[in-house]
């Protein structure tokens, strides 16, 4: 029961973030950055509060989920105060959720991500203004699941994995957020609305499995993720919706597992700080680029990062000649 509860808590809170906080509110409020602003401001404060409030993590999770549920009853008619409160709850729950992954095995995380990607993709085209029942139902499921979370930590997720720098993870989130927000608004190439739901779900799942079982060196994995993002942007620019629906979901799932494997090793305070940059700054920057139609300038970032990775590889070979 406890293992299933952890899977459901992770899966449905991730779905809530995708369908309500990330896309539902933004779409309903017509992507008006100034109107949406209280949400990320609250998110930053919530991420910090997650480790400053002095009580058990289980009590924190339950309290912030109750707060999320209360606001969800008013969705989608959220004023600035309600957006701010929702931002606090979602922002606090993000590091607390990741901290709970210390109790998860690779199989549990894999199932949780599979549920969230499949369900999130299936419901993505549902009218944003009519997602109130989704917001309430998903929060109730996460809330009930949180009651059965245990204190035992599992080591599968945290062992034998490379750690990636905050800069690299912020870069991946930025590239993902920019393309995601651009695709969400592009009626000519919208893979979610063009009948590729099955392909997207399947390659999300393949990406999750591949991230756990493909063994690569750190720089090779960085280069692979960057290459897959570059291909995703290329197929978007070429309006190749079908190929994009295969490559893009794969890289989303793949890099998210890599990020989780890195940051789950951190303590709650560090997780809260990381969420400020990963969960809010990087995704906010991606939204800004998409809204300002600056997506075509993103390839410059790929070139700079590719050069940086190649230089790093050459430096490592000189320092460790036995690699040649």
CSV table of C-alpha atoms in Angstrom, one decimal:
chain,number,residue,atom,x,y,z
A,1,UNK,CA,0.0,0.0,0.0
A,2,UNK,CA,2.8,2.4,0.9
A,3,UNK,CA,4.6,1.7,-2.4
A,4,UNK,CA,1.5,2.4,-4.4
A,5,UNK,CA,0.7,5.5,-2.4
A,6,UNK,CA,4.2,6.9,-3.2
A,7,UNK,CA,3.6,6.2,-6.9
A,8,UNK,CA,0.2,7.9,-6.9
A,9,UNK,CA,1.4,10.9,-4.9
A,10,UNK,CA,4.2,11.6,-7.4
A,11,UNK,CA,2.2,10.9,-10.5
A,12,UNK,CA,-0.9,12.9,-9.7
A,13,UNK,CA,1.0,15.9,-8.3
A,14,UNK,CA,3.2,16.0,-11.4
A,15,UNK,CA,0.0,15.8,-13.5
A,16,UNK,CA,-1.5,18.7,-11.5
A,17,UNK,CA,1.6,20.8,-12.2
A,18,UNK,CA,1.4,20.1,-15.9
A,19,UNK,CA,-2.3,20.4,-16.5
A,20,UNK,CA,-3.2,23.2,-14.0
A,21,UNK,CA,-0.2,25.3,-12.9
A,22,UNK,CA,1.9,25.1,-16.1
A,23,UNK,CA,-0.6,25.0,-18.9
A,24,UNK,CA,-4.2,25.4,-17.6
A,25,UNK,CA,-3.7,28.8,-15.8
A,26,UNK,CA,-1.4,30.2,-18.5
A,27,UNK,CA,-3.8,29.2,-21.3
A,28,UNK,CA,-6.9,30.4,-19.5
A,29,UNK,CA,-5.3,33.8,-18.7
A,30,UNK,CA,-4.2,34.2,-22.4
A,31,UNK,CA,-0.5,34.0,-21.5
A,32,UNK,CA,-0.6,37.4,-19.9
A,33,UNK,CA,2.7,37.5,-18.0
A,34,UNK,CA,1.7,40.4,-15.8
A,35,UNK,CA,-1.6,38.6,-14.7
A,36,UNK,CA,0.2,35.3,-14.2
A,37,UNK,CA,3.1,36.8,-12.2
A,38,UNK,CA,1.7,36.1,-8.7
A,39,UNK,CA,2.0,32.4,-9.4
A,40,UNK,CA,5.8,32.2,-9.9
A,41,UNK,CA,6.3,34.7,-7.2
A,42,UNK,CA,4.4,32.5,-4.8
A,43,UNK,CA,6.3,29.5,-6.2
A,44,UNK,CA,9.6,31.0,-5.3
A,45,UNK,CA,8.4,31.8,-1.8
A,46,UNK,CA,6.9,28.3,-1.4
A,47,UNK,CA,10.1,26.6,-2.4
A,48,UNK,CA,11.9,28.5,0.3
A,49,UNK,CA,9.2,27.9,2.9
A,50,UNK,CA,9.4,24.1,2.3
A,51,UNK,CA,12.5,23.9,4.4
A,52,UNK,CA,12.0,26.8,6.8
A,53,UNK,CA,8.7,25.6,8.3
A,54,UNK,CA,9.5,23.5,11.4
A,55,UNK,CA,7.4,20.4,11.2
A,56,UNK,CA,7.6,16.9,9.7
A,57,UNK,CA,7.8,16.6,5.9
A,58,UNK,CA,4.6,14.5,6.0
A,59,UNK,CA,2.7,17.3,7.8
A,60,UNK,CA,4.1,19.9,5.3
A,61,UNK,CA,2.9,17.8,2.3
A,62,UNK,CA,-0.5,17.4,3.8
A,63,UNK,CA,-0.9,21.1,4.7
A,64,UNK,CA,0.3,22.3,1.3
A,65,UNK,CA,-2.0,19.8,-0.5
A,66,UNK,CA,-4.9,21.1,1.5
A,67,UNK,CA,-4.0,24.6,0.4
A,68,UNK,CA,-3.8,23.5,-3.2
A,69,UNK,CA,-7.2,21.8,-2.9
A,70,UNK,CA,-8.8,24.9,-1.4
A,71,UNK,CA,-7.6,27.0,-4.3
A,72,UNK,CA,-8.6,24.3,-6.9
A,73,UNK,CA,-12.2,24.8,-6.0
A,74,UNK,CA,-12.0,28.3,-7.4
A,75,UNK,CA,-10.3,27.2,-10.7
A,76,UNK,CA,-10.2,28.7,-13.3
A,77,UNK,CA,-11.4,32.0,-11.8
A,78,UNK,CA,-8.3,32.8,-9.8
A,79,UNK,CA,-7.5,36.4,-8.8
A,80,UNK,CA,-4.0,37.6,-8.0
A,81,UNK,CA,-4.2,36.5,-4.3
A,82,UNK,CA,-5.4,32.9,-5.2
A,83,UNK,CA,-2.7,32.7,-7.9
A,84,UNK,CA,-0.1,33.7,-5.3
A,85,UNK,CA,-1.4,31.1,-2.8
A,86,UNK,CA,-1.5,28.4,-5.4
A,87,UNK,CA,2.1,29.3,-6.3
A,88,UNK,CA,3.1,28.9,-2.7
A,89,UNK,CA,1.5,25.4,-2.4
A,90,UNK,CA,2.9,24.1,-5.7
A,91,UNK,CA,6.3,25.7,-5.1
A,92,UNK,CA,6.6,24.1,-1.7
A,93,UNK,CA,5.4,20.7,-2.8
A,94,UNK,CA,8.0,20.5,-5.6
A,95,UNK,CA,11.0,20.0,-3.4
A,96,UNK,CA,9.0,18.0,-0.9
A,97,UNK,CA,7.9,15.6,-3.7
A,98,UNK,CA,11.5,15.2,-4.9
A,99,UNK,CA,12.6,14.6,-1.3
A,100,UNK,CA,10.1,11.7,-1.1
A,101,UNK,CA,11.8,10.1,-4.1
A,102,UNK,CA,14.6,9.1,-1.7
A,103,UNK,CA,12.1,6.4,-0.6
A,104,UNK,CA,11.4,5.3,-4.2
A,105,UNK,CA,12.9,2.5,-6.2
A,106,UNK,CA,13.6,2.9,-9.9
A,107,UNK,CA,10.5,0.9,-10.7
A,108,UNK,CA,8.3,3.1,-8.5
A,109,UNK,CA,9.7,6.3,-10.1
A,110,UNK,CA,9.3,4.7,-13.6
A,111,UNK,CA,5.6,3.8,-12.9
A,112,UNK,CA,4.9,7.3,-11.5
A,113,UNK,CA,6.4,9.0,-14.5
A,114,UNK,CA,4.6,6.7,-16.9
A,115,UNK,CA,1.3,7.5,-15.3
A,116,UNK,CA,1.9,11.2,-15.3
A,117,UNK,CA,3.2,11.4,-18.9
A,118,UNK,CA,0.4,9.1,-20.2
A,119,UNK,CA,-2.4,10.9,-18.3
A,120,UNK,CA,-1.0,14.3,-18.9
A,121,UNK,CA,-0.7,13.7,-22.6
A,122,UNK,CA,-4.2,12.2,-22.9
A,123,UNK,CA,-5.8,15.2,-21.1
A,124,UNK,CA,-3.6,17.9,-22.5
A,125,UNK,CA,-6.1,19.0,-25.2
A,126,UNK,CA,-9.0,19.2,-22.7
A,127,UNK,CA,-10.3,22.8,-22.5
A,128,UNK,CA,-8.1,24.7,-20.0
A,129,UNK,CA,-11.1,26.5,-18.6
A,130,UNK,CA,-12.9,23.3,-17.8
A,131,UNK,CA,-10.2,21.5,-15.8
A,132,UNK,CA,-11.6,22.3,-12.4
A,133,UNK,CA,-12.7,18.7,-11.8
A,134,UNK,CA,-9.3,17.5,-12.9
A,135,UNK,CA,-7.6,19.9,-10.4
A,136,UNK,CA,-9.8,18.8,-7.5
A,137,UNK,CA,-9.7,15.1,-8.3
A,138,UNK,CA,-5.9,15.0,-8.8
A,139,UNK,CA,-5.3,16.9,-5.6
A,140,UNK,CA,-7.6,14.6,-3.6
A,141,UNK,CA,-5.7,11.6,-4.9
A,142,UNK,CA,-2.4,13.1,-4.0
A,143,UNK,CA,-3.7,14.1,-0.6
A,144,UNK,CA,-5.1,10.7,0.2
A,145,UNK,CA,-1.9,9.0,-1.0
A,146,UNK,CA,0.3,11.3,1.2
A,147,UNK,CA,-1.4,9.8,4.3
A,148,UNK,CA,0.3,6.5,3.5
A,149,UNK,CA,3.8,7.7,2.8
A,150,UNK,CA,6.4,6.0,5.0
A,151,UNK,CA,9.8,7.0,6.3
A,152,UNK,CA,11.9,4.2,4.8
A,153,UNK,CA,14.5,5.3,2.3
A,154,UNK,CA,15.4,3.2,-0.8
A,155,UNK,CA,18.8,3.4,-2.4
A,156,UNK,CA,18.1,2.4,-6.0
A,157,UNK,CA,17.4,5.9,-7.3
A,158,UNK,CA,20.4,7.6,-5.7
A,159,UNK,CA,23.2,5.1,-6.3
A,160,UNK,CA,25.6,4.8,-9.3
A,161,UNK,CA,24.5,8.0,-11.1
A,162,UNK,CA,26.4,11.0,-12.2
A,163,UNK,CA,25.7,14.4,-10.8
A,164,UNK,CA,25.0,17.2,-13.3
A,165,UNK,CA,25.7,20.9,-12.7
A,166,UNK,CA,22.8,23.3,-11.9
A,167,UNK,CA,23.7,25.2,-15.1
A,168,UNK,CA,23.3,22.1,-17.3
A,169,UNK,CA,19.9,21.3,-15.7
A,170,UNK,CA,18.7,24.9,-16.0
A,171,UNK,CA,19.7,24.8,-19.7
A,172,UNK,CA,17.7,21.6,-20.3
A,173,UNK,CA,14.6,23.0,-18.6
A,174,UNK,CA,14.9,26.2,-20.5
A,175,UNK,CA,15.2,24.4,-23.9
A,176,UNK,CA,12.2,22.2,-23.0
A,177,UNK,CA,10.1,25.1,-21.7
A,178,UNK,CA,10.8,27.2,-24.7
A,179,UNK,CA,9.9,24.5,-27.2
A,180,UNK,CA,6.9,23.3,-25.2
A,181,UNK,CA,5.4,26.8,-24.8
A,182,UNK,CA,6.1,27.5,-28.5
A,183,UNK,CA,4.4,24.3,-29.6
A,184,UNK,CA,1.4,24.9,-27.3
A,185,UNK,CA,0.7,28.1,-29.2
A,186,UNK,CA,1.6,27.1,-32.8
A,187,UNK,CA,-1.5,25.9,-34.6
A,188,UNK,CA,0.5,24.7,-37.6
A,189,UNK,CA,2.7,22.3,-35.7
A,190,UNK,CA,1.0,21.2,-32.5
A,191,UNK,CA,1.8,17.5,-31.9
A,192,UNK,CA,-0.8,17.2,-29.1
A,193,UNK,CA,-3.6,18.5,-31.3
A,194,UNK,CA,-2.5,16.8,-34.6
A,195,UNK,CA,-3.4,13.2,-33.7
A,196,UNK,CA,-0.1,12.0,-32.3
A,197,UNK,CA,-1.2,11.2,-28.8
A,198,UNK,CA,-0.3,7.5,-29.0
A,199,UNK,CA,3.1,8.2,-30.4
A,200,UNK,CA,3.8,10.8,-27.7
A,201,UNK,CA,2.8,8.5,-24.9
A,202,UNK,CA,4.8,5.5,-26.3
A,203,UNK,CA,8.0,7.6,-26.7
A,204,UNK,CA,7.6,9.2,-23.3
A,205,UNK,CA,7.6,5.7,-21.8
A,206,UNK,CA,10.6,4.6,-24.0
A,207,UNK,CA,12.5,7.7,-22.8
A,208,UNK,CA,11.9,6.8,-19.1
A,209,UNK,CA,13.1,3.2,-19.6
A,210,UNK,CA,16.1,4.3,-21.6
A,211,UNK,CA,17.2,6.8,-19.0
A,212,UNK,CA,17.4,4.0,-16.4
A,213,UNK,CA,19.1,1.4,-18.6
A,214,UNK,CA,21.3,3.2,-21.1
A,215,UNK,CA,24.8,3.4,-19.5
A,216,UNK,CA,26.9,6.3,-20.8
A,217,UNK,CA,29.6,8.6,-19.5
A,218,UNK,CA,28.5,12.0,-18.1
A,219,UNK,CA,29.6,14.2,-21.1
A,220,UNK,CA,28.2,11.6,-23.5
A,221,UNK,CA,24.8,11.8,-21.9
A,222,UNK,CA,24.9,15.6,-21.9
A,223,UNK,CA,25.8,15.6,-25.6
A,224,UNK,CA,23.0,13.1,-26.3
A,225,UNK,CA,20.4,15.2,-24.6
A,226,UNK,CA,21.6,18.4,-26.3
A,227,UNK,CA,21.6,16.6,-29.7
A,228,UNK,CA,18.0,15.3,-29.1
A,229,UNK,CA,16.9,18.8,-28.2
A,230,UNK,CA,18.6,20.2,-31.3
A,231,UNK,CA,16.8,17.6,-33.4
A,232,UNK,CA,13.5,18.5,-31.7
A,233,UNK,CA,13.9,22.1,-32.6
A,234,UNK,CA,15.0,21.2,-36.2
A,235,UNK,CA,11.9,19.1,-36.7
A,236,UNK,CA,9.8,21.9,-35.3
A,237,UNK,CA,11.3,24.4,-37.7
A,238,UNK,CA,10.7,22.0,-40.6
A,239,UNK,CA,7.1,21.4,-39.4
A,240,UNK,CA,7.7,17.6,-39.2
A,241,UNK,CA,5.0,16.9,-36.6
A,242,UNK,CA,5.2,13.1,-36.7
A,243,UNK,CA,9.0,12.8,-36.2
A,244,UNK,CA,8.8,15.6,-33.6
A,245,UNK,CA,6.2,13.5,-31.7
A,246,UNK,CA,8.8,10.7,-31.4
A,247,UNK,CA,12.0,12.6,-30.6
A,248,UNK,CA,10.7,15.4,-28.3
A,249,UNK,CA,8.7,13.2,-25.8
A,250,UNK,CA,11.7,10.8,-25.6
A,251,UNK,CA,14.1,13.6,-24.7
A,252,UNK,CA,11.7,15.1,-22.2
A,253,UNK,CA,11.4,11.8,-20.3
A,254,UNK,CA,15.1,11.0,-20.6
A,255,UNK,CA,16.4,14.3,-19.2
A,256,UNK,CA,13.8,14.5,-16.5
A,257,UNK,CA,14.9,11.1,-15.1
A,258,UNK,CA,18.6,12.3,-15.3
A,259,UNK,CA,17.7,15.5,-13.4
A,260,UNK,CA,15.8,13.6,-10.7
A,261,UNK,CA,18.6,11.2,-10.3
A,262,UNK,CA,20.9,14.1,-9.6
A,263,UNK,CA,18.9,16.4,-7.4
A,264,UNK,CA,17.3,13.6,-5.3
A,265,UNK,CA,20.7,13.3,-3.6
A,266,UNK,CA,20.4,16.9,-2.2
A,267,UNK,CA,18.9,17.8,1.2
A,268,UNK,CA,15.5,19.6,1.4
A,269,UNK,CA,17.1,23.1,1.7
A,270,UNK,CA,19.2,22.6,-1.4
A,271,UNK,CA,16.2,21.2,-3.2
A,272,UNK,CA,14.2,24.3,-2.4
A,273,UNK,CA,16.9,26.5,-3.8
A,274,UNK,CA,17.3,24.3,-6.9
A,275,UNK,CA,13.6,24.6,-7.5
A,276,UNK,CA,13.8,28.3,-7.6
A,277,UNK,CA,16.2,28.1,-10.6
A,278,UNK,CA,14.9,24.9,-12.2
A,279,UNK,CA,11.2,25.1,-11.5
A,280,UNK,CA,10.6,28.8,-11.9
A,281,UNK,CA,13.5,30.8,-13.4
A,282,UNK,CA,14.3,28.4,-16.3
A,283,UNK,CA,10.7,27.7,-17.2
A,284,UNK,CA,9.7,31.3,-16.8
A,285,UNK,CA,12.5,32.3,-19.2
A,286,UNK,CA,11.3,29.7,-21.7
A,287,UNK,CA,7.8,31.1,-21.5
A,288,UNK,CA,9.1,34.6,-22.1
A,289,UNK,CA,11.1,33.5,-25.2
A,290,UNK,CA,8.1,31.7,-26.6
A,291,UNK,CA,5.7,34.6,-26.0
A,292,UNK,CA,8.1,37.1,-27.6
A,293,UNK,CA,8.6,34.8,-30.6
A,294,UNK,CA,12.4,34.5,-30.0
A,295,UNK,CA,12.5,30.7,-30.5
A,296,UNK,CA,14.4,31.0,-33.7
A,297,UNK,CA,17.4,32.4,-31.8
A,298,UNK,CA,17.7,29.3,-29.6
A,299,UNK,CA,20.0,27.5,-32.0
A,300,UNK,CA,22.7,29.9,-31.0
A,301,UNK,CA,22.5,28.4,-27.5
A,302,UNK,CA,23.0,24.9,-29.0
A,303,UNK,CA,26.2,26.1,-30.8
A,304,UNK,CA,27.7,27.6,-27.6
A,305,UNK,CA,26.9,24.6,-25.5
A,306,UNK,CA,28.2,22.1,-28.1
A,307,UNK,CA,31.5,24.0,-28.2
A,308,UNK,CA,31.6,23.9,-24.3
A,309,UNK,CA,31.0,20.2,-24.2
A,310,UNK,CA,33.6,19.4,-26.8
A,311,UNK,CA,36.2,21.5,-25.0
A,312,UNK,CA,35.4,19.7,-21.8
A,313,UNK,CA,35.8,16.3,-23.5
A,314,UNK,CA,39.2,17.4,-24.9
A,315,UNK,CA,40.3,18.7,-21.5
A,316,UNK,CA,39.4,15.4,-19.8
A,317,UNK,CA,41.3,13.4,-22.5
A,318,UNK,CA,44.5,15.5,-21.8
A,319,UNK,CA,44.1,15.1,-18.1
A,320,UNK,CA,43.4,11.3,-18.4
A,321,UNK,CA,45.5,10.1,-21.3
A,322,UNK,CA,44.4,6.5,-20.7
A,323,UNK,CA,40.9,7.4,-22.1
A,324,UNK,CA,42.5,7.7,-25.6
